[in-house]
């Protein structure tokens, strides 16, 4: 069964520092991959997604992620953290359309940003 | 201009009660979903409807019954509420089922916080 693993339930960085949130997937077929952000008491917002093509994907708010098939990873990065980046981040995978198209989520990583 | 809207946002109710959460999307999408986020923030799909037809029904107690009167609405009715039903329920929608198509994004509502006491 497909699964998504996020290493580290809580990551803390200083403002201006590099943000690295890790995500690995377990699937015999590379899935489609996504990162969502959830701000406190709010819904999920799509940051970026990988379906096909370029393996380095740029998203909103300066985030990007790189799909590495050999490592079965899709880590999320941002060169310089901002206080407003503090939120919960979810990595998710999908095998595609139809009944297999639902999202499988990782358990989330809470990002804290220190001044 | 909320794309996916859910009501109520907060709901506190007693065990044994029956409650409904309503969801509407104004994006013209064909597919709608219900996801559950538990106390540990873990998100899991519950149901998916495409053109008012059920296409995904994960292992969910039959106390949970989704109803889709039209493509723009997917309501979630819960009978005989239990303490373990306390969670955040997210409605979502997409143009077609799943996210296997470039440009096909699943849009989430802001969630409904259900607390059963």
Tab-separated table of C-alpha atoms in Angstrom:
chain	number	residue	atom	x	y	z
A	1	UNK	CA	0.000	0.000	0.000
A	2	UNK	CA	1.144	3.459	-0.737
A	3	UNK	CA	2.334	5.545	2.193
A	4	UNK	CA	3.853	8.928	2.821
A	5	UNK	CA	6.387	9.550	5.578
A	6	UNK	CA	7.343	12.959	6.874
A	7	UNK	CA	10.487	12.931	8.972
A	8	UNK	CA	10.173	15.163	11.981
A	9	UNK	CA	6.826	16.151	13.397
A	10	UNK	CA	8.259	19.502	14.441
A	11	UNK	CA	10.941	21.611	12.803
A	12	UNK	CA	12.163	24.882	14.256
A	13	UNK	CA	14.268	27.395	12.325
A	14	UNK	CA	15.372	30.980	12.819
A	15	UNK	CA	13.987	33.715	10.639
A	16	UNK	CA	16.134	33.954	7.514
A	17	UNK	CA	17.412	30.391	7.799
A	18	UNK	CA	16.907	27.592	5.318
A	19	UNK	CA	13.704	25.590	5.636
A	20	UNK	CA	13.919	21.867	4.851
A	21	UNK	CA	10.918	19.628	5.405
A	22	UNK	CA	11.398	15.996	4.489
A	23	UNK	CA	8.972	13.707	2.714
A	24	UNK	CA	9.427	10.177	1.445
A	25	UNK	CA	6.897	8.046	-0.338
A	26	UNK	CA	6.526	4.321	-0.575
A	27	UNK	CA	5.099	3.170	-3.844
A	28	UNK	CA	6.021	0.727	-6.574
A	29	UNK	CA	4.874	3.307	-9.079
A	30	UNK	CA	5.975	6.914	-8.597
A	31	UNK	CA	2.903	8.760	-7.501
A	32	UNK	CA	1.900	12.331	-8.034
A	33	UNK	CA	3.211	14.376	-5.118
A	34	UNK	CA	1.972	17.464	-3.323
A	35	UNK	CA	2.743	19.777	-0.466
A	36	UNK	CA	-0.067	21.504	1.399
A	37	UNK	CA	0.154	24.135	4.136
A	38	UNK	CA	-2.314	24.586	6.966
A	39	UNK	CA	-2.237	27.794	8.966
A	40	UNK	CA	-3.783	27.712	12.450
A	41	UNK	CA	-7.537	27.128	12.356
A	42	UNK	CA	-7.589	27.244	8.589
A	43	UNK	CA	-7.997	24.808	5.733
A	44	UNK	CA	-5.379	23.294	3.482
A	45	UNK	CA	-3.730	25.341	0.783
A	46	UNK	CA	-1.775	23.783	-2.051
A	47	UNK	CA	1.853	24.934	-2.065
A	48	UNK	CA	3.081	22.972	-5.055
A	49	UNK	CA	2.717	19.696	-6.883
A	50	UNK	CA	4.671	17.306	-9.052
A	51	UNK	CA	2.870	15.328	-11.735
A	52	UNK	CA	5.200	14.979	-14.712
A	53	UNK	CA	8.053	16.867	-16.324
A	54	UNK	CA	10.598	18.953	-14.465
A	55	UNK	CA	11.542	17.382	-11.164
A	56	UNK	CA	12.205	20.723	-9.444
A	57	UNK	CA	8.870	22.290	-8.749
A	58	UNK	CA	8.357	25.860	-7.628
A	59	UNK	CA	5.354	26.812	-5.574
A	60	UNK	CA	3.858	29.775	-3.824
A	61	UNK	CA	5.517	31.856	-1.108
A	62	UNK	CA	9.032	30.990	-2.299
A	63	UNK	CA	8.797	27.265	-1.608
A	64	UNK	CA	10.109	24.601	-3.921
A	65	UNK	CA	10.452	20.843	-3.884
A	66	UNK	CA	12.473	18.334	-5.844
A	67	UNK	CA	11.215	14.933	-6.879
A	68	UNK	CA	14.007	12.362	-6.589
A	69	UNK	CA	12.888	8.991	-7.819
A	70	UNK	CA	16.104	7.239	-6.745
A	71	UNK	CA	15.552	8.409	-3.182
A	72	UNK	CA	11.733	8.210	-3.298
A	73	UNK	CA	11.746	11.695	-1.834
A	74	UNK	CA	9.984	15.005	-2.333
A	75	UNK	CA	11.540	17.363	0.204
A	76	UNK	CA	10.241	20.903	0.579
A	77	UNK	CA	12.666	23.802	0.852
A	78	UNK	CA	12.722	27.550	1.167
A	79	UNK	CA	15.987	29.495	1.191
A	80	UNK	CA	14.981	32.009	3.840
A	81	UNK	CA	12.281	31.451	6.436
A	82	UNK	CA	9.817	34.173	7.299
A	83	UNK	CA	7.748	34.437	10.451
A	84	UNK	CA	4.607	34.023	8.345
A	85	UNK	CA	5.790	30.561	7.259
A	86	UNK	CA	4.960	29.136	10.683
A	87	UNK	CA	2.301	26.516	9.990
A	88	UNK	CA	1.669	22.804	9.575
A	89	UNK	CA	2.937	21.298	6.331
A	90	UNK	CA	1.571	18.136	4.792
A	91	UNK	CA	3.090	16.029	2.089
A	92	UNK	CA	0.633	13.966	0.059
A	93	UNK	CA	0.664	11.442	-2.749
A	94	UNK	CA	-1.833	10.284	-5.307
A	95	UNK	CA	-1.685	7.540	-7.887
A	96	UNK	CA	-3.746	9.471	-10.335
A	97	UNK	CA	-7.309	9.773	-11.485
A	98	UNK	CA	-10.408	7.755	-10.802
A	99	UNK	CA	-10.881	5.908	-7.589
A	100	UNK	CA	-7.144	5.825	-6.978
A	101	UNK	CA	-6.888	9.541	-7.183
A	102	UNK	CA	-7.524	10.309	-3.565
A	103	UNK	CA	-4.727	11.869	-1.571
A	104	UNK	CA	-2.664	9.890	0.917
A	105	UNK	CA	-1.284	12.312	3.470
A	106	UNK	CA	1.783	12.203	5.650
A	107	UNK	CA	1.350	12.989	9.341
A	108	UNK	CA	2.416	16.575	8.940
A	109	UNK	CA	5.364	18.672	10.088
A	110	UNK	CA	4.845	21.713	12.237
A	111	UNK	CA	7.215	24.510	11.280
A	112	UNK	CA	8.122	27.085	13.906
A	113	UNK	CA	10.071	30.198	13.002
A	114	UNK	CA	12.036	31.992	15.709
A	115	UNK	CA	12.772	35.717	15.476
B	1	UNK	CA	-15.976	34.502	-3.035
B	2	UNK	CA	-15.082	31.411	-1.029
B	3	UNK	CA	-14.436	28.500	-3.402
B	4	UNK	CA	-15.301	25.668	-1.001
B	5	UNK	CA	-17.398	26.652	1.983
B	6	UNK	CA	-18.442	24.526	4.938
B	7	UNK	CA	-20.916	25.140	7.693
B	8	UNK	CA	-20.752	25.144	10.602
B	9	UNK	CA	-17.108	25.931	11.297
B	10	UNK	CA	-17.415	24.917	14.935
B	11	UNK	CA	-19.833	22.400	16.386
B	12	UNK	CA	-20.017	21.116	19.948
B	13	UNK	CA	-22.582	18.420	20.598
B	14	UNK	CA	-23.391	15.616	22.988
B	15	UNK	CA	-22.848	11.924	22.431
B	16	UNK	CA	-25.731	10.213	20.734
B	17	UNK	CA	-26.874	13.251	18.798
B	18	UNK	CA	-27.247	13.409	15.019
B	19	UNK	CA	-25.562	16.283	13.203
B	20	UNK	CA	-24.871	17.449	9.674
B	21	UNK	CA	-22.080	19.424	8.087
B	22	UNK	CA	-22.845	21.166	4.827
B	23	UNK	CA	-20.465	21.850	1.986
B	24	UNK	CA	-20.811	23.898	-1.165
B	25	UNK	CA	-18.354	24.666	-3.939
B	26	UNK	CA	-18.738	27.413	-6.520
B	27	UNK	CA	-15.909	26.258	-8.773
B	28	UNK	CA	-18.032	24.232	-11.164
B	29	UNK	CA	-16.170	21.072	-10.189
B	30	UNK	CA	-17.524	17.595	-10.805
B	31	UNK	CA	-15.915	15.884	-7.817
B	32	UNK	CA	-16.254	16.493	-4.105
B	33	UNK	CA	-14.655	14.855	-1.088
B	34	UNK	CA	-14.794	14.573	2.670
B	35	UNK	CA	-11.546	14.203	4.601
B	36	UNK	CA	-11.149	13.699	8.342
B	37	UNK	CA	-8.279	15.156	10.383
B	38	UNK	CA	-7.885	13.549	13.787
B	39	UNK	CA	-6.459	14.976	16.989
B	40	UNK	CA	-2.944	14.131	15.825
B	41	UNK	CA	-3.487	16.146	12.641
B	42	UNK	CA	-3.590	12.985	10.500
B	43	UNK	CA	-5.686	13.492	7.353
B	44	UNK	CA	-7.546	10.682	5.654
B	45	UNK	CA	-10.141	10.549	2.930
B	46	UNK	CA	-13.620	9.398	3.888
B	47	UNK	CA	-15.743	9.769	0.753
B	48	UNK	CA	-15.552	10.996	-2.803
B	49	UNK	CA	-18.428	11.830	-5.126
B	50	UNK	CA	-18.235	12.453	-8.854
B	51	UNK	CA	-21.291	13.927	-10.544
B	52	UNK	CA	-23.348	13.037	-7.472
B	53	UNK	CA	-22.225	9.405	-7.609
B	54	UNK	CA	-20.196	7.807	-4.803
B	55	UNK	CA	-16.781	6.694	-6.103
B	56	UNK	CA	-14.723	6.351	-2.946
B	57	UNK	CA	-16.008	5.037	0.352
B	58	UNK	CA	-13.197	4.279	2.738
B	59	UNK	CA	-13.701	2.207	5.857
B	60	UNK	CA	-15.995	4.577	7.652
B	61	UNK	CA	-18.735	3.599	10.133
B	62	UNK	CA	-22.145	3.546	8.506
B	63	UNK	CA	-23.192	6.196	11.000
B	64	UNK	CA	-21.576	8.555	8.498
B	65	UNK	CA	-23.722	9.154	5.440
B	66	UNK	CA	-22.764	11.597	2.715
B	67	UNK	CA	-25.444	13.096	0.537
B	68	UNK	CA	-24.939	14.956	-2.711
B	69	UNK	CA	-28.122	16.690	-3.895
B	70	UNK	CA	-26.246	18.199	-6.830
B	71	UNK	CA	-22.669	18.544	-8.100
B	72	UNK	CA	-22.084	21.693	-6.070
B	73	UNK	CA	-23.064	20.244	-2.711
B	74	UNK	CA	-21.851	17.370	-0.581
B	75	UNK	CA	-23.240	17.170	2.917
B	76	UNK	CA	-22.075	14.864	5.679
B	77	UNK	CA	-24.602	13.488	8.121
B	78	UNK	CA	-23.450	11.712	11.258
B	79	UNK	CA	-25.800	9.619	13.386
B	80	UNK	CA	-25.365	8.660	17.024
B	81	UNK	CA	-22.227	10.713	17.535
B	82	UNK	CA	-19.427	9.185	19.581
B	83	UNK	CA	-16.494	10.769	21.423
B	84	UNK	CA	-14.132	9.379	18.811
B	85	UNK	CA	-15.877	11.336	16.089
B	86	UNK	CA	-14.329	14.509	17.447
B	87	UNK	CA	-12.135	15.787	14.639
B	88	UNK	CA	-11.840	18.385	11.931
B	89	UNK	CA	-13.777	17.488	8.811
B	90	UNK	CA	-12.622	18.978	5.533
B	91	UNK	CA	-14.694	19.211	2.423
B	92	UNK	CA	-12.840	19.474	-0.874
B	93	UNK	CA	-13.485	19.542	-4.592
B	94	UNK	CA	-11.693	19.027	-7.891
B	95	UNK	CA	-12.573	19.214	-11.558
B	96	UNK	CA	-12.248	15.477	-12.064
B	97	UNK	CA	-11.608	12.597	-9.663
B	98	UNK	CA	-8.181	12.541	-8.154
B	99	UNK	CA	-5.131	14.637	-8.792
B	100	UNK	CA	-3.547	12.622	-11.542
B	101	UNK	CA	-3.966	15.299	-14.126
B	102	UNK	CA	-1.722	18.273	-14.517
B	103	UNK	CA	-3.670	21.307	-13.473
B	104	UNK	CA	-6.308	19.317	-11.613
B	105	UNK	CA	-6.032	20.521	-8.053
B	106	UNK	CA	-8.057	19.502	-5.025
B	107	UNK	CA	-9.339	22.611	-3.250
B	108	UNK	CA	-10.101	22.343	0.447
B	109	UNK	CA	-12.607	24.161	2.577
B	110	UNK	CA	-11.608	25.726	5.876
B	111	UNK	CA	-12.754	22.771	7.919
B	112	UNK	CA	-15.467	22.045	10.449
B	113	UNK	CA	-14.281	21.500	14.018
B	114	UNK	CA	-16.541	18.883	15.592
B	115	UNK	CA	-16.314	18.262	19.337
B	116	UNK	CA	-18.397	15.506	20.885
B	117	UNK	CA	-18.817	15.733	24.668
